[in-house]
Amino acid sequence: MSETPWRGVFPIAPTPFHPDGRLDFASLDRLIDHYAAIGADGCTILGILGEAPKLDGAESLDIVRRCVTRWRAPFIVGVSAPGFAAMRSLARGALDAGAAAVMIAPPSHLRTDDQIVTYYAQAVEAIGADVPFVIQDYPLTLSVVMSPSVIRRIVMDNPSCLMLKHEDWPGLEKISTLRGFERDGSMRRVAILTGNGGLFLDFEMERGADGANTGYAFPEMLVDVVRLSAAGRRDEAHDLFDAHLPLLRYEQQPGVGLAVRKYVLKRRGVLSSDAQRKPGAGLTPAARAEVDYLLARLARHDERAALLL
Amino acid sequence: MSETPWRGVFPIAPTPFHPDGRLDFASLDRLIDHYAAIGADGCTILGILGEAPKLDGAESLDIVRRCVTRWRAPFIVGVSAPGFAAMRSLARGALDAGAAAVMIAPPSHLRTDDQIVTYYAQAVEAIGADVPFVIQDYPLTLSVVMSPSVIRRIVMDNPSCLMLKHEDWPGLEKISTLRGFERDGSMRRVAILTGNGGLFLDFEMERGADGANTGYAFPEMLVDVVRLSAAGRRDEAHDLFDAHLPLLRYEQQPGVGLAVRKYVLKRRGVLSSDAQRKPGAGLTPAARAEVDYLLARLARHDERAALLL
Amino acid sequence: MSETPWRGVFPIAPTPFHPDGRLDFASLDRLIDHYAAIGADGCTILGILGEAPKLDGAESLDIVRRCVTRWRAPFIVGVSAPGFAAMRSLARGALDAGAAAVMIAPPSHLRTDDQIVTYYAQAVEAIGADVPFVIQDYPLTLSVVMSPSVIRRIVMDNPSCLMLKHEDWPGLEKISTLRGFERDGSMRRVAILTGNGGLFLDFEMERGADGANTGYAFPEMLVDVVRLSAAGRRDEAHDLFDAHLPLLRYEQQPGVGLAVRKYVLKRRGVLSSDAQRKPGAGLTPAARAEVDYLLARLARHDERAALLL
Amino acid sequence: MSETPWRGVFPIAPTPFHPDGRLDFASLDRLIDHYAAIGADGCTILGILGEAPKLDGAESLDIVRRCVTRWRAPFIVGVSAPGFAAMRSLARGALDAGAAAVMIAPPSHLRTDDQIVTYYAQAVEAIGADVPFVIQDYPLTLSVVMSPSVIRRIVMDNPSCLMLKHEDWPGLEKISTLRGFERDGSMRRVAILTGNGGLFLDFEMERGADGANTGYAFPEMLVDVVRLSAAGRRDEAHDLFDAHLPLLRYEQQPGVGLAVRKYVLKRRGVLSSDAQRKPGAGLTPAARAEVDYLLARLARHDERAALLL
């Protein structure tokens, strides 16, 4: 595990579909090629915004195989499932296919600290202690709140825990607290890549995050902000981030965000269709016009958006 | 569909496991034989209390095939899933194997009336309008509240809806309201079989339920109460029900109920083991002693419990 | 605080209203007199089932004053509130009026162990460390799950914590665990009185509870079961409990339970009206007939019910 | 009611406290004067971000009286309460003191369409049909989801409903749908002012909102964007909005947003202290430095921020 660079930008890949609901592998290829071309460091597939629950087991593994064959980079595969049998099947299958790690979200009924810690212990037992895994900490959607001390317990109890996908909200202090645990010696170093749709990436990097693990229709911005921030070029990082923030914010609306993301990726020529499997929201003409307007405004600041004019 | 008797007692079958977590088909055979022997009218498998989420897809279909081969009775198969692809796979597979119908619970994030109605419409589109289905209305666990008018909309929109598994709480008025919809002509007749662990079966039958669709370690009681009630022998029905109520109540504790059920079924010689797959609660020695005490007390009233002394 | 007997039965008192919604103090007097007459050890007022949120501040204090004047027994006053200012006002007012302690439920948004512990620390700071208080642990309604170790932290951090109103579900092992904490010296002795509508009182006593802190239209049963159990007369305790269980179970249906309780207390001549303030459920004629039937059946076993024939 | 302009900007006022927790009326005066000076059209007090649940009844009315005396503008008073008695007391007191309307949020346990509609009917019965009221539609925090048809039912059932405080998420289509109801004649005209911390104000205005009803440390921006948008100066509205978006976004983090708002208002000389009553989050030095950095960046675009340098 040691040589994999768990830092930088791991985009959360949407899953491309044809309008009739079939998997669109040609679009998937273009999407993965795009990530490779812009300098992403890896990729997360089959996450919530990857519509993972809408796939059956065979489709999920087909996607994993296609991706790892296409690009020699570390892939993280979402394996959250209502039970450990399905989680184990997908996790072992993904690793066998060449994935680098899996991502596990807690089920929404968990409440107490002990329940959360026990859940991760049982998940590790199910998938095998040799499978590197990522904790997904996403209370806004999952309804499970993990205090920093709970994350520390999971990290210290499970050597196979390699990363925290951080998307608590508010979360900046959480990053600082966890980095403090490392400094005071109570927690080993673990990668922290941030989600939250990138809405706080500018400051997350300054608080000690190792990069971004989120989706956005211009993942180039994520790559650039992470690099500028890592290079200490603070104002430039914020300038670029702020230029994208109006669109980024629009794309992060729960319930409609994925439709925006796919629509823009289609306009960019990456996806052939912005179709989602049911249940999935589409964009109304009014919403598409709003996105187009935001793209036109973004084009004043970012040449990659200017290509769409 | 017309000749299937959607009435009487359809026990919710637990899924038998060996202590090492493998499926225990010999115990499953004995369990199904037991249901047949006591006069049950059908059976529901792969429900929540059947630990369905802990099975993978192949195991689920193996269980369906084993059951329908063992007993020529209508089987209802739980197909609730986080997405429609998995739901469709299991539903089509179950029907192909010989199941009579499927049961669908709403996912816990649904809130408004329209969201619930839309969900069932999409589920029917996914599994096919030719697949008979049962609505599972279980707010205590699922957090989704369906008003009687929502149930009516689902029933009227979907001719393939054959039954309501009623386990709202309180629920007696709901049965009366739905039967009133039928009488006033605003809803077609649909079977109502009740869950709630049987805790209100005595009065549910009197309110118009067609039977019971729940688990209990003495399903004989469910069969007898339903028959006595249908025959108008009210006091006898209540006498038998009341004799079981102390144990029934103990078995319905959320979080520990399934452990009680499997323990008693093991004591009765039906299951070889009371093992659950993880995550699953076991009984402490104190709890086992409490169950034993309840069984001894029950033995004064019911000869089937007396056999355990 | 030391001489108050925090054990035995503290009924949860409903709040009597006239049909027009005004407080009915004459019925309140009869209710309190009834508790005194049957040998209750104290009383909890202004709990959830006491419709406390439907009262304004002045009414709440009027009820406290009326009760403590009527009966020289320890009264516990529910002071749960959306903020600490209102909690403090009611708590200080209640203590000044002569109440013995207050009861505090956690607000439903609390999730992590630390959030719960911090909440109680802030509540104690608000009401004053000199005010004895009861923890209300009621996840079914409050959505807050307190592990035994969290309860231990609250007990050990706050010397003014005198009692746990236990109504977790399942909860028998929780009582055993907490008593184990006392035995191993990690937690000081605290009274445990049980709620859960009394549905598990038979075994709660055997697990180490000090008594009952719940509502039921025949609180005499609670008193008798607690005494029989304390005297080691196990079978008699269960016999009496089982005779009441059909009605007890009916009365504990969420959403309709209070209507049943008030209806029976009215039939018993304790309350003049079974009115609730809005929002509140009433009993349909069908439900009243079901309760009457249960009372008639109970009358075969309990002379206090026989008086109603 | 007819002459009150239910349009434009009604800032959500924070409640100023001294560091020791007492109400700070001098700061409240400056805050209200500030709203008047910048051209706000009215003001909402005692909302969730106004820390209303932390006040007792007397304090709430003191704040109402102070505000309406200070500024002759329409004040909306949050009266959400766990029960109707407290809601009625505050609503009647507020109107008697000179408030123009009240705002009512649904309690978080409501689920079905009928439950929500019934709740508002009972609330109107409690406060009186002569009291103008605002619906607060805020699922992210309140967990209650109101479909457009439910809002229509509330509006049509209750003539005293004057406004929707819209903060659903996503919400742009909801505005369009409701305006469509008005056009097709199925709903009477009702004011729609938007919340969501202003994060979508740019497009909300274009979808048909009448203005903003939210908090932000630079309410001047809200006023300007609403005016520019109303005047059809779209690009200018977006330019100003986008300049503020980095800070606006930072201020809208659940759990820390109010601390940011009070900190900036203190830096602007409006509040003497950024204290909150418990439970309340403070800003760490790192967070304050981040806000200061955002203010410095904002100063390049907005002279009102430049004053802070």
mmCIF file of N, CA and C in Angstrom, chain C residues 40 56 61 64 72 77 85 104 118 126 157 166 175 197 212 235 248 289 294 303 306:
data_model
loop_
_atom_site.group_PDB
_atom_site.id
_atom_site.type_symbol
_atom_site.label_atom_id
_atom_site.label_comp_id
_atom_site.label_asym_id
_atom_site.label_seq_id
_atom_site.Cartn_x
_atom_site.Cartn_y
_atom_site.Cartn_z
ATOM 1 N N ALA C 40 -48.628 4.912 46.087
ATOM 2 C CA ALA C 40 -47.530 5.362 45.241
ATOM 3 C C ALA C 40 -46.512 6.097 46.108
ATOM 4 N N ASP C 56 -48.752 26.750 28.946
ATOM 5 C CA ASP C 56 -47.820 27.871 28.999
ATOM 6 C C ASP C 56 -47.158 27.878 30.380
ATOM 7 N N LEU C 61 -46.643 26.106 36.324
ATOM 8 C CA LEU C 61 -46.366 26.351 37.741
ATOM 9 C C LEU C 61 -47.619 26.212 38.591
ATOM 10 N N VAL C 64 -47.861 22.567 39.337
ATOM 11 C CA VAL C 64 -46.884 22.156 40.354
ATOM 12 C C VAL C 64 -47.378 22.540 41.742
ATOM 13 N N ARG C 72 -48.058 15.467 50.249
ATOM 14 C CA ARG C 72 -46.689 15.624 50.732
ATOM 15 C C ARG C 72 -45.870 14.419 50.282
ATOM 16 N N VAL C 77 -40.745 17.079 38.245
ATOM 17 C CA VAL C 77 -41.393 17.952 37.265
ATOM 18 C C VAL C 77 -40.614 17.941 35.947
ATOM 19 N N ALA C 85 -33.212 28.916 28.805
ATOM 20 C CA ALA C 85 -33.873 29.987 29.554
ATOM 21 C C ALA C 85 -35.220 29.499 30.080
ATOM 22 N N ILE C 104 -35.239 15.849 32.746
ATOM 23 C CA ILE C 104 -34.717 16.491 31.538
ATOM 24 C C ILE C 104 -34.524 15.454 30.445
ATOM 25 N N THR C 118 -22.384 16.879 26.869
ATOM 26 C CA THR C 118 -22.294 18.344 26.943
ATOM 27 C C THR C 118 -23.658 18.970 27.197
ATOM 28 N N ALA C 126 -27.434 25.579 33.698
ATOM 29 C CA ALA C 126 -28.564 26.508 33.549
ATOM 30 C C ALA C 126 -29.512 26.452 34.745
ATOM 31 N N ASP C 157 -20.433 12.940 36.213
ATOM 32 C CA ASP C 157 -20.085 14.361 36.075
ATOM 33 C C ASP C 157 -20.992 15.266 36.908
ATOM 34 N N HIS C 166 -35.713 5.096 32.854
ATOM 35 C CA HIS C 166 -35.237 4.173 31.845
ATOM 36 C C HIS C 166 -36.390 3.816 30.934
ATOM 37 N N ILE C 175 -30.246 -2.157 31.941
ATOM 38 C CA ILE C 175 -30.319 -2.142 33.408
ATOM 39 C C ILE C 175 -29.196 -2.998 33.988
ATOM 40 N N GLY C 197 -43.989 2.454 29.341
ATOM 41 C CA GLY C 197 -45.391 2.143 29.558
ATOM 42 C C GLY C 197 -45.596 0.906 30.409
ATOM 43 N N ALA C 212 -41.102 1.755 39.147
ATOM 44 C CA ALA C 212 -41.733 2.159 37.890
ATOM 45 C C ALA C 212 -41.985 3.659 37.883
ATOM 46 N N ASP C 235 -43.891 -15.439 40.873
ATOM 47 C CA ASP C 235 -45.030 -15.922 40.080
ATOM 48 C C ASP C 235 -46.261 -15.050 40.281
ATOM 49 N N LEU C 248 -52.755 -3.075 29.060
ATOM 50 C CA LEU C 248 -51.519 -2.288 29.100
ATOM 51 C C LEU C 248 -50.964 -2.104 27.691
ATOM 52 N N ALA C 289 -65.129 0.724 22.381
ATOM 53 C CA ALA C 289 -65.712 -0.608 22.591
ATOM 54 C C ALA C 289 -64.618 -1.645 22.844
ATOM 55 N N LEU C 294 -61.784 -5.044 26.861
ATOM 56 C CA LEU C 294 -60.586 -5.400 27.628
ATOM 57 C C LEU C 294 -60.817 -5.198 29.128
ATOM 58 N N GLU C 303 -60.228 -6.996 40.887
ATOM 59 C CA GLU C 303 -61.471 -6.445 41.421
ATOM 60 C C GLU C 303 -61.614 -4.952 41.123
ATOM 61 N N ALA C 306 -63.301 -4.812 38.106
ATOM 62 C CA ALA C 306 -64.661 -5.331 38.262
ATOM 63 C C ALA C 306 -65.622 -4.228 38.710
#
